[in-house]
Amino acid sequence: MFQNTLEYAKKLDAEDSLASFRNKFHLPKNENGEELIYLCGNSLGLQPKITSEYIAEVLKDWSHFGVEGHTEAKHAWLPYHEFLTSTMSKIVGAKPSEVVVMNTLTTNLHLMMVSFYQPTKTKYKIVVESDAFPSDKYAVESQLKFHGIDPKDGLIQWKPRKGEELCRFEDLEEIMKNQGNEIALLMIGSTNYYTGQSFPLKKITELGHKHNCRVGFDLAHGAGNIQPNLHETGADFAVWCTYKYLNSGPGSLGGCFVHERHANNENLNRFAGWWGHNKKTRFNMRHEFDALPGAEGWQLSNPPILSMAAIRASLDTFAEAGFENLRKKSEKLTGFLEFLLDEMKNDSINVITPRNPEERGCQLSIQVKNADKNLHTKLTEAGVISDWREPDVIRVAPAPLYNSFEDVFRFSEKLKDVLKNLT
Ligand SMILES: Cc1ncc(COP(=O)(O)O)c(C=O)c1O
């Protein structure tokens, strides 16, 4: 069991085989040069120190080679996205042919729905989890409208029960039992951005497929945080971003998974672009669209190499640490945070994230009774970078690559102080 002291937190850091990875990141500091307690990797991950080298390599090759860099650069630009595939596929538990880095998350979600949401007159509804991230909801609603369907009729929300915060799988089963023959697509966030609840992806996929629905996941809060084992779930598609737990920089590119059974499926609608075309004939420019097999076939444009360089830097750091080691540390780090919050024995705070480590990633969402954003402002003034969600939730996400047990302990002390001064 854990202990509630700074010495104990330091002891856990001393025993942590991944502790040195913290030094591979730039940690934000205050105006006095003191490190802030950064617990916001669920929003924007920190910058690996090697990122600037990887970007500098591209800038150097561009200045040196001009257009020839497409083939002559140290990491040639033409196949650059391929350098990301192997590690990225391991991070999401997929085969390399099922994964591609391209575009941004919401764009990829639309592209996937073009292919995997093909409503008929009778089977046209889409299920999302309630409190899905707004962009996901806008994307889904606009797809419904695009097909002439009123979202009031076509959008079904899988909601927590009255007085509860988390969604129960049996309630999704009930929705499917009652309306499965009208539902065309289940589009669920693998890990909910607000509550931090991670859903049973395989069970959801099997349930959806049993009712002849397509199933897709948004892994914005899952990629680099939990192991979604995408291939094994059997999901039809998934999308994610790389700027949160994958530390690839603000607005960086997204990832996309298409299950291998769709690799050569010509019956799917597809919005096409030249980067999805057969590599051998792409530059002949005359051929009819000939889709690459697998996820690569959904690419549209030649990608921004500078942004991809940042992703490559981050993935190399991930690969060095090893995802299984990271997940093990993550469970312990978040478990320690949970323990310290429980130790406060303060009735005004309530962790709404599931207690079971298998049903969450690193984030804990802490609901604070009778609090407003002022609480978050006070925490920020005390040197904590966390995240506030209206009406009353602080989200904190200790990221195993760069957060320490000491960070977690110091955060709990600061939260204790701030709560004391609020009451
Ligand atoms: C769950 C979820 N979906 C969608 C998005 C939107 O991503 P993007 O702006 O890259 O399209 C985010 C962004 O934070 C998110 O957390």
Tab-separated table of C-alpha atoms and ligand atoms in Angstrom:
chain	number	residue	atom	x	y	z
A	1	MET	CA	0.000	0.000	0.000
A	2	PHE	CA	1.089	3.605	-0.562
A	3	GLN	CA	2.171	6.111	2.080
A	4	ASN	CA	1.229	9.746	2.305
A	5	THR	CA	4.639	11.438	2.573
A	6	LEU	CA	7.034	13.287	0.317
A	7	GLU	CA	9.837	10.884	1.289
A	8	TYR	CA	7.734	7.960	0.112
A	9	ALA	CA	6.991	9.703	-3.214
A	10	LYS	CA	10.714	10.283	-3.662
A	11	LYS	CA	11.385	6.628	-2.862
A	12	LEU	CA	8.920	5.581	-5.599
A	13	ASP	CA	10.751	7.877	-8.030
A	14	ALA	CA	14.101	6.391	-7.016
A	15	GLU	CA	12.741	2.896	-7.775
A	16	ASP	CA	11.153	3.958	-11.087
A	17	SER	CA	13.072	2.555	-14.075
A	18	LEU	CA	11.456	5.190	-16.333
A	19	ALA	CA	12.322	8.160	-14.093
A	20	SER	CA	15.133	9.345	-16.372
A	21	PHE	CA	12.664	9.932	-19.229
A	22	ARG	CA	11.523	13.128	-17.468
A	23	ASN	CA	14.883	14.664	-18.453
A	24	LYS	CA	14.094	14.000	-22.096
A	25	PHE	CA	11.290	16.603	-21.988
A	26	HIS	CA	11.083	20.369	-21.664
A	27	LEU	CA	9.120	21.043	-18.464
A	28	PRO	CA	7.312	24.404	-18.297
A	29	LYS	CA	8.664	26.775	-15.653
A	30	ASN	CA	7.383	29.864	-13.849
A	31	GLU	CA	8.983	33.329	-14.134
A	32	ASN	CA	11.468	32.387	-11.381
A	33	GLY	CA	12.656	29.417	-13.388
A	34	GLU	CA	10.948	26.879	-11.091
A	35	GLU	CA	9.330	23.829	-12.666
A	36	LEU	CA	5.538	23.873	-12.705
A	37	ILE	CA	3.571	20.747	-11.842
A	38	TYR	CA	2.377	19.799	-15.303
A	39	LEU	CA	-0.616	17.433	-15.215
A	40	CYS	CA	-2.158	18.408	-18.527
A	41	GLY	CA	-0.883	15.767	-20.951
A	42	ASN	CA	-4.534	14.908	-21.635
A	43	SER	CA	-4.760	18.262	-23.368
A	44	LEU	CA	-1.283	18.936	-24.743
A	45	GLY	CA	1.692	16.672	-24.116
A	46	LEU	CA	5.118	18.157	-23.409
A	47	GLN	CA	7.871	18.637	-25.940
A	48	PRO	CA	10.577	15.954	-26.142
A	49	LYS	CA	14.007	17.581	-26.248
A	50	ILE	CA	14.897	15.652	-29.425
A	51	THR	CA	11.955	17.160	-31.330
A	52	SER	CA	13.934	20.225	-32.367
A	53	GLU	CA	16.697	17.980	-33.800
A	54	TYR	CA	14.223	15.990	-35.880
A	55	ILE	CA	12.618	19.171	-37.214
A	56	ALA	CA	16.030	20.744	-37.813
A	57	GLU	CA	16.965	17.723	-39.943
A	58	VAL	CA	13.996	18.392	-42.234
A	59	LEU	CA	14.763	22.131	-42.426
A	60	LYS	CA	18.394	21.370	-43.251
A	61	ASP	CA	17.466	18.866	-45.950
A	62	TRP	CA	14.947	21.294	-47.409
A	63	SER	CA	17.545	24.098	-47.586
A	64	HIS	CA	20.115	21.696	-49.033
A	65	PHE	CA	18.051	19.701	-51.514
A	66	GLY	CA	14.947	21.746	-52.303
A	67	VAL	CA	12.491	19.501	-54.104
A	68	GLU	CA	15.031	16.689	-54.314
A	69	GLY	CA	14.486	16.179	-50.593
A	70	HIS	CA	11.457	14.089	-51.516
A	71	THR	CA	13.899	11.323	-52.400
A	72	GLU	CA	17.304	12.522	-51.157
A	73	ALA	CA	16.589	13.747	-47.611
A	74	LYS	CA	18.081	11.678	-44.789
A	75	HIS	CA	14.540	10.512	-44.136
A	76	ALA	CA	13.047	10.927	-47.616
A	77	TRP	CA	9.812	12.918	-47.631
A	78	LEU	CA	7.989	10.769	-50.167
A	79	PRO	CA	7.660	7.786	-47.827
A	80	TYR	CA	8.003	9.845	-44.605
A	81	HIS	CA	4.674	8.720	-43.140
A	82	GLU	CA	5.904	5.129	-43.371
A	83	PHE	CA	8.613	5.871	-40.777
A	84	LEU	CA	5.834	6.402	-38.228
A	85	THR	CA	3.742	3.348	-38.939
A	86	SER	CA	5.513	0.575	-37.089
A	87	THR	CA	5.656	2.289	-33.677
A	88	MET	CA	2.236	3.859	-34.060
A	89	SER	CA	0.680	0.498	-34.885
A	90	LYS	CA	2.205	-0.992	-31.720
A	91	ILE	CA	0.901	1.888	-29.612
A	92	VAL	CA	-2.680	1.219	-30.734
A	93	GLY	CA	-2.297	-2.576	-31.021
A	94	ALA	CA	-2.815	-2.883	-34.761
A	95	LYS	CA	-1.070	-4.362	-37.787
A	96	PRO	CA	1.096	-1.842	-39.656
A	97	SER	CA	-1.122	-2.076	-42.746
A	98	GLU	CA	-4.105	-0.998	-40.624
A	99	VAL	CA	-2.573	2.297	-39.479
A	100	VAL	CA	-1.686	5.578	-41.120
A	101	VAL	CA	-0.800	9.029	-39.780
A	102	MET	CA	-2.607	11.711	-41.766
A	103	ASN	CA	-4.752	14.864	-41.479
A	104	THR	CA	-6.223	15.768	-38.100
A	105	LEU	CA	-8.667	13.913	-35.895
A	106	THR	CA	-11.981	15.462	-36.924
A	107	THR	CA	-11.025	15.318	-40.603
A	108	ASN	CA	-10.219	11.632	-40.260
A	109	LEU	CA	-13.479	11.031	-38.427
A	110	HIS	CA	-15.385	12.513	-41.367
A	111	LEU	CA	-13.395	10.436	-43.857
A	112	MET	CA	-14.130	7.307	-41.860
A	113	MET	CA	-17.833	8.097	-41.669
A	114	VAL	CA	-17.920	8.636	-45.427
A	115	SER	CA	-16.753	5.037	-45.691
A	116	PHE	CA	-18.389	3.366	-42.713
A	117	TYR	CA	-21.630	5.237	-42.277
A	118	GLN	CA	-23.824	4.189	-45.159
A	119	PRO	CA	-27.380	4.652	-43.887
A	120	THR	CA	-30.429	3.070	-45.437
A	121	LYS	CA	-34.058	4.144	-45.016
A	122	THR	CA	-34.495	1.816	-42.065
A	123	LYS	CA	-30.987	1.463	-40.622
A	124	TYR	CA	-29.567	4.952	-40.194
A	125	LYS	CA	-29.050	5.861	-36.535
A	126	ILE	CA	-25.705	6.591	-34.861
A	127	VAL	CA	-24.908	5.920	-31.193
A	128	VAL	CA	-22.409	8.120	-29.335
A	129	GLU	CA	-21.591	8.161	-25.627
A	130	SER	CA	-23.235	11.071	-23.848
A	131	ASP	CA	-20.845	13.913	-23.212
A	132	ALA	CA	-18.915	12.923	-26.316
A	133	PHE	CA	-16.375	15.602	-27.196
A	134	PRO	CA	-18.183	18.440	-29.022
A	135	SER	CA	-16.180	18.044	-32.236
A	136	ASP	CA	-17.217	14.368	-32.440
A	137	LYS	CA	-20.821	15.322	-31.861
A	138	TYR	CA	-20.703	18.055	-34.517
A	139	ALA	CA	-19.102	15.631	-36.965
A	140	VAL	CA	-21.722	12.954	-36.330
A	141	GLU	CA	-24.648	15.410	-36.475
A	142	SER	CA	-23.394	16.942	-39.696
A	143	GLN	CA	-23.002	13.485	-41.264
A	144	LEU	CA	-26.601	12.703	-40.330
A	145	LYS	CA	-27.781	15.991	-41.854
A	146	PHE	CA	-25.678	15.357	-44.963
A	147	HIS	CA	-27.735	12.212	-45.487
A	148	GLY	CA	-30.989	14.136	-44.913
A	149	ILE	CA	-31.518	12.750	-41.402
A	150	ASP	CA	-32.635	14.928	-38.505
A	151	PRO	CA	-30.135	14.424	-35.633
A	152	LYS	CA	-33.081	14.543	-33.206
A	153	ASP	CA	-34.188	11.272	-34.757
A	154	GLY	CA	-30.849	9.846	-35.861
A	155	LEU	CA	-28.565	10.506	-32.899
A	156	ILE	CA	-28.784	8.193	-29.899
A	157	GLN	CA	-26.848	9.005	-26.758
A	158	TRP	CA	-25.603	6.266	-24.468
A	159	LYS	CA	-26.106	8.028	-21.155
A	160	PRO	CA	-25.228	7.397	-17.515
A	161	ARG	CA	-28.208	6.629	-15.304
A	162	LYS	CA	-29.767	9.439	-13.306
A	163	GLY	CA	-27.491	10.432	-10.431
A	164	GLU	CA	-24.514	8.560	-11.969
A	165	GLU	CA	-21.550	9.859	-13.962
A	166	LEU	CA	-20.395	6.757	-15.842
A	167	CYS	CA	-21.963	4.843	-18.710
A	168	ARG	CA	-22.905	1.220	-18.043
A	169	PHE	CA	-22.335	-1.390	-20.734
A	170	GLU	CA	-25.664	-3.065	-19.955
A	171	ASP	CA	-27.430	0.190	-20.901
A	172	LEU	CA	-25.746	0.097	-24.299
A	173	GLU	CA	-26.910	-3.518	-24.616
A	174	GLU	CA	-30.433	-2.305	-23.873
A	175	ILE	CA	-30.211	0.386	-26.574
A	176	MET	CA	-29.027	-2.226	-29.059
A	177	LYS	CA	-31.741	-4.665	-28.026
A	178	ASN	CA	-34.452	-2.063	-28.564
A	179	GLN	CA	-33.124	-0.166	-31.581
A	180	GLY	CA	-30.325	-2.314	-33.032
A	181	ASN	CA	-32.178	-2.855	-36.304
A	182	GLU	CA	-32.306	0.941	-36.848
A	183	ILE	CA	-28.699	1.624	-35.858
A	184	ALA	CA	-26.023	1.829	-38.545
A	185	LEU	CA	-22.997	2.990	-36.558
A	186	LEU	CA	-21.587	3.032	-33.030
A	187	MET	CA	-19.066	5.848	-32.689
A	188	ILE	CA	-17.658	5.861	-29.174
A	189	GLY	CA	-14.732	7.667	-27.515
A	190	SER	CA	-12.416	4.943	-26.220
A	191	THR	CA	-11.711	7.006	-23.138
A	192	ASN	CA	-14.158	9.763	-22.344
A	193	TYR	CA	-12.499	13.174	-22.217
A	194	TYR	CA	-14.620	14.388	-19.287
A	195	THR	CA	-14.941	11.433	-16.911
A	196	GLY	CA	-11.788	9.566	-17.940
A	197	GLN	CA	-13.848	6.367	-18.282
A	198	SER	CA	-12.343	3.831	-20.695
A	199	PHE	CA	-14.883	1.625	-22.406
A	200	PRO	CA	-14.630	-2.127	-23.165
A	201	LEU	CA	-13.803	-1.754	-26.859
A	202	LYS	CA	-13.959	-5.437	-27.777
A	203	LYS	CA	-17.304	-5.974	-26.072
A	204	ILE	CA	-18.743	-2.859	-27.722
A	205	THR	CA	-17.493	-4.000	-31.122
A	206	GLU	CA	-18.943	-7.490	-30.706
A	207	LEU	CA	-22.247	-6.015	-29.585
A	208	GLY	CA	-22.370	-3.632	-32.556
A	209	HIS	CA	-21.417	-6.310	-35.070
A	210	LYS	CA	-24.016	-8.699	-33.631
A	211	HIS	CA	-26.588	-6.126	-34.725
A	212	ASN	CA	-24.944	-5.566	-38.123
A	213	CYS	CA	-23.677	-2.122	-37.185
A	214	ARG	CA	-20.336	-0.626	-38.022
A	215	VAL	CA	-18.195	0.292	-35.019
A	216	GLY	CA	-15.589	3.054	-34.736
A	217	PHE	CA	-13.669	4.614	-31.867
A	218	ASP	CA	-12.196	8.018	-31.138
A	219	LEU	CA	-8.935	7.372	-29.299
A	220	ALA	CA	-8.044	11.039	-28.683
A	221	HIS	CA	-7.737	10.243	-24.973
A	222	GLY	CA	-6.733	6.632	-25.494
A	223	ALA	CA	-3.748	6.636	-27.856
A	224	GLY	CA	-0.527	6.558	-25.867
A	225	ASN	CA	-2.552	6.253	-22.657
A	226	ILE	CA	-4.335	2.888	-22.663
A	227	GLN	CA	-3.640	-0.129	-24.893
A	228	PRO	CA	-6.726	-0.284	-27.114
A	229	ASN	CA	-5.632	-3.469	-28.984
A	230	LEU	CA	-7.477	-2.219	-32.022
A	231	HIS	CA	-6.920	-5.192	-34.292
A	232	GLU	CA	-8.159	-7.642	-31.717
A	233	THR	CA	-11.270	-5.598	-30.924
A	234	GLY	CA	-12.339	-6.078	-34.537
A	235	ALA	CA	-13.493	-2.427	-34.745
A	236	ASP	CA	-14.070	-1.176	-38.277
A	237	PHE	CA	-12.148	2.066	-37.790
A	238	ALA	CA	-10.570	4.362	-35.229
A	239	VAL	CA	-9.135	7.866	-35.232
A	240	TRP	CA	-6.916	9.777	-32.797
A	241	CYS	CA	-4.710	12.805	-32.354
A	242	THR	CA	-1.016	12.937	-31.485
A	243	TYR	CA	-0.795	16.159	-29.481
A	244	LYS	CA	-2.030	14.743	-26.152
A	245	TYR	CA	-0.333	11.622	-24.821
A	246	LEU	CA	1.727	11.299	-27.993
A	247	ASN	CA	3.563	14.588	-27.355
A	248	SER	CA	3.794	15.674	-30.986
A	249	GLY	CA	2.993	19.364	-30.663
A	250	PRO	CA	-0.046	21.644	-30.869
A	251	GLY	CA	-2.414	20.800	-33.711
A	252	SER	CA	-0.203	17.944	-34.881
A	253	LEU	CA	-1.490	15.276	-37.255
A	254	GLY	CA	-3.892	12.497	-36.388
A	255	GLY	CA	-3.831	8.738	-36.729
A	256	CYS	CA	-6.305	6.467	-38.418
A	257	PHE	CA	-7.010	2.733	-38.190
A	258	VAL	CA	-8.949	0.707	-40.726
A	259	HIS	CA	-9.364	-2.966	-39.890
A	260	GLU	CA	-7.557	-5.244	-42.333
A	261	ARG	CA	-10.792	-6.905	-43.471
A	262	HIS	CA	-11.550	-3.601	-45.247
A	263	ALA	CA	-8.060	-3.309	-46.778
A	264	ASN	CA	-9.275	-3.970	-50.312
A	265	ASN	CA	-12.988	-3.410	-49.861
A	266	GLU	CA	-14.166	-1.663	-53.013
A	267	ASN	CA	-17.753	-1.430	-51.822
A	268	LEU	CA	-16.941	1.334	-49.376
A	269	ASN	CA	-17.495	4.942	-50.320
A	270	ARG	CA	-14.286	6.868	-50.114
A	271	PHE	CA	-13.219	10.473	-50.523
A	272	ALA	CA	-9.999	10.049	-52.443
A	273	GLY	CA	-6.791	12.007	-52.983
A	274	TRP	CA	-3.521	11.331	-54.785
A	275	TRP	CA	-1.624	10.200	-51.668
A	276	GLY	CA	-4.026	7.283	-51.365
A	277	HIS	CA	-3.207	6.170	-54.911
A	278	ASN	CA	-0.946	3.275	-55.860
A	279	LYS	CA	2.616	4.451	-55.146
A	280	LYS	CA	3.981	2.905	-58.347
A	281	THR	CA	1.771	4.990	-60.629
A	282	ARG	CA	1.036	8.041	-58.460
A	283	PHE	CA	3.323	10.311	-60.428
A	284	ASN	CA	2.110	9.168	-63.838
A	285	MET	CA	-0.766	11.512	-63.061
A	286	ARG	CA	-3.128	10.040	-65.638
A	287	HIS	CA	-4.374	6.846	-64.088
A	288	GLU	CA	-7.794	6.349	-62.606
A	289	PHE	CA	-7.741	6.251	-58.831
A	290	ASP	CA	-6.193	2.970	-57.729
A	291	ALA	CA	-6.434	2.807	-53.934
A	292	LEU	CA	-3.483	1.577	-51.935
A	293	PRO	CA	-4.489	-1.426	-49.858
A	294	GLY	CA	-5.054	-0.806	-46.156
A	295	ALA	CA	-5.267	2.417	-44.194
A	296	GLU	CA	-2.781	4.198	-46.479
A	297	GLY	CA	-5.428	4.156	-49.190
A	298	TRP	CA	-7.427	6.765	-47.254
A	299	GLN	CA	-4.675	9.411	-47.473
A	300	LEU	CA	-5.533	12.562	-49.370
A	301	SER	CA	-2.600	14.946	-49.599
A	302	ASN	CA	1.145	14.883	-49.406
A	303	PRO	CA	1.673	15.388	-45.681
A	304	PRO	CA	3.351	18.186	-43.665
A	305	ILE	CA	6.796	16.720	-43.054
A	306	LEU	CA	7.718	19.241	-40.325
A	307	SER	CA	4.811	18.058	-38.215
A	308	MET	CA	5.588	14.430	-38.992
A	309	ALA	CA	9.165	14.993	-37.838
A	310	ALA	CA	7.794	15.957	-34.409
A	311	ILE	CA	5.705	12.783	-34.372
A	312	ARG	CA	8.741	10.689	-35.290
A	313	ALA	CA	10.690	12.219	-32.395
A	314	SER	CA	7.894	11.442	-29.985
A	315	LEU	CA	7.364	7.892	-31.226
A	316	ASP	CA	11.087	7.155	-30.937
A	317	THR	CA	10.878	8.287	-27.299
A	318	PHE	CA	7.843	6.056	-26.751
A	319	ALA	CA	9.532	3.076	-28.350
A	320	GLU	CA	12.591	3.564	-26.131
A	321	ALA	CA	10.468	3.575	-22.982
A	322	GLY	CA	8.313	0.615	-24.088
A	323	PHE	CA	4.547	0.862	-23.956
A	324	GLU	CA	4.051	-1.940	-21.438
A	325	ASN	CA	6.496	-0.323	-19.008
A	326	LEU	CA	4.691	2.970	-19.421
A	327	ARG	CA	1.300	1.448	-18.762
A	328	LYS	CA	2.588	-0.281	-15.640
A	329	LYS	CA	4.003	2.985	-14.296
A	330	SER	CA	0.849	4.841	-15.307
A	331	GLU	CA	-1.369	2.551	-13.228
A	332	LYS	CA	0.886	3.039	-10.212
A	333	LEU	CA	1.166	6.814	-10.667
A	334	THR	CA	-2.586	7.289	-10.985
A	335	GLY	CA	-3.169	4.800	-8.164
A	336	PHE	CA	-0.911	6.945	-5.969
A	337	LEU	CA	-2.880	10.058	-6.912
A	338	GLU	CA	-6.144	8.286	-6.099
A	339	PHE	CA	-4.734	7.165	-2.733
A	340	LEU	CA	-3.654	10.712	-1.829
A	341	LEU	CA	-7.072	12.105	-2.795
A	342	ASP	CA	-8.776	9.457	-0.636
A	343	GLU	CA	-6.417	10.295	2.230
A	344	MET	CA	-7.707	13.875	2.209
A	345	LYS	CA	-11.043	12.561	3.525
A	346	ASN	CA	-12.644	15.696	2.161
A	347	ASP	CA	-16.356	15.321	1.356
A	348	SER	CA	-16.266	18.167	-1.136
A	349	ILE	CA	-14.193	16.141	-3.625
A	350	ASN	CA	-15.372	13.142	-5.547
A	351	VAL	CA	-13.348	11.237	-8.160
A	352	ILE	CA	-15.797	10.480	-10.962
A	353	THR	CA	-13.319	8.378	-12.959
A	354	PRO	CA	-13.720	4.598	-12.469
A	355	ARG	CA	-11.793	3.095	-9.557
A	356	ASN	CA	-10.832	0.026	-11.584
A	357	PRO	CA	-7.500	0.703	-13.412
A	358	GLU	CA	-8.747	-1.350	-16.376
A	359	GLU	CA	-11.549	1.141	-16.896
A	360	ARG	CA	-9.389	4.233	-17.033
A	361	GLY	CA	-6.118	5.638	-18.339
A	362	CYS	CA	-3.928	8.017	-16.372
A	363	GLN	CA	-6.505	10.803	-15.954
A	364	LEU	CA	-8.569	11.338	-12.826
A	365	SER	CA	-11.525	13.725	-13.036
A	366	ILE	CA	-12.110	15.317	-9.651
A	367	GLN	CA	-15.514	16.804	-9.046
A	368	VAL	CA	-15.441	19.583	-6.447
A	369	LYS	CA	-18.706	20.458	-4.698
A	370	ASN	CA	-19.692	24.122	-4.670
A	371	ALA	CA	-16.569	25.124	-6.593
A	372	ASP	CA	-16.221	27.298	-9.662
A	373	LYS	CA	-13.358	28.153	-11.974
A	374	ASN	CA	-11.829	30.198	-9.166
A	375	LEU	CA	-10.553	26.926	-7.722
A	376	HIS	CA	-8.687	26.189	-10.900
A	377	THR	CA	-7.264	29.729	-11.002
A	378	LYS	CA	-5.961	29.276	-7.443
A	379	LEU	CA	-4.329	25.981	-8.402
A	380	THR	CA	-2.707	27.615	-11.410
A	381	GLU	CA	-1.382	30.415	-9.194
A	382	ALA	CA	0.047	27.724	-6.922
A	383	GLY	CA	2.049	26.352	-9.865
A	384	VAL	CA	-0.184	23.510	-11.085
A	385	ILE	CA	-1.065	23.176	-14.757
A	386	SER	CA	-4.283	21.181	-14.849
A	387	ASP	CA	-7.513	21.503	-16.681
A	388	TRP	CA	-10.961	22.738	-15.634
A	389	ARG	CA	-14.218	21.551	-17.195
A	390	GLU	CA	-17.484	23.266	-16.391
A	391	PRO	CA	-19.391	22.974	-14.196
A	392	ASP	CA	-17.153	21.559	-11.445
A	393	VAL	CA	-14.452	19.157	-12.608
A	394	ILE	CA	-10.652	19.380	-12.453
A	395	ARG	CA	-8.972	16.922	-14.763
A	396	VAL	CA	-5.465	15.832	-13.847
A	397	ALA	CA	-3.445	13.423	-15.930
A	398	PRO	CA	-0.056	12.275	-14.614
A	399	ALA	CA	1.731	11.118	-17.760
A	400	PRO	CA	4.157	8.266	-17.079
A	401	LEU	CA	6.752	9.505	-19.575
A	402	TYR	CA	7.506	12.753	-17.756
A	403	ASN	CA	5.530	12.976	-14.504
A	404	SER	CA	6.986	11.809	-11.226
A	405	PHE	CA	5.472	10.473	-8.020
A	406	GLU	CA	6.768	13.666	-6.435
A	407	ASP	CA	4.679	15.719	-8.916
A	408	VAL	CA	1.621	13.800	-7.809
A	409	PHE	CA	2.406	14.279	-4.108
A	410	ARG	CA	3.055	18.012	-4.530
A	411	PHE	CA	-0.171	18.395	-6.492
A	412	SER	CA	-2.167	16.756	-3.699
A	413	GLU	CA	-0.618	19.110	-1.121
A	414	LYS	CA	-1.480	22.147	-3.259
A	415	LEU	CA	-5.024	20.934	-3.819
A	416	LYS	CA	-5.409	20.418	-0.065
A	417	ASP	CA	-4.305	24.035	0.573
A	418	VAL	CA	-6.576	25.463	-2.085
A	419	LEU	CA	-9.567	23.492	-0.782
A	420	LYS	CA	-8.844	24.655	2.778
A	421	ASN	CA	-8.904	28.277	1.703
A	422	LEU	CA	-12.133	27.818	-0.222
A	423	THR	CA	-14.134	26.662	2.779
B	1	LIG	C1	-12.234	13.332	-27.818
B	1	LIG	C2	-11.809	14.373	-28.830
B	1	LIG	N1	-12.331	14.328	-30.063
B	1	LIG	C3	-12.007	15.260	-30.991
B	1	LIG	C4	-11.098	16.276	-30.707
B	1	LIG	C5	-10.786	17.287	-31.764
B	1	LIG	O1	-9.545	17.037	-32.338
B	1	LIG	P1	-8.990	17.856	-33.599
B	1	LIG	O2	-9.027	19.312	-33.247
B	1	LIG	O3	-7.572	17.363	-33.760
B	1	LIG	O4	-9.847	17.531	-34.763
B	1	LIG	C6	-10.506	16.336	-29.435
B	1	LIG	C7	-9.567	17.407	-29.098
B	1	LIG	O5	-9.111	17.580	-27.997
B	1	LIG	C8	-10.884	15.368	-28.469
B	1	LIG	O6	-10.387	15.387	-27.228
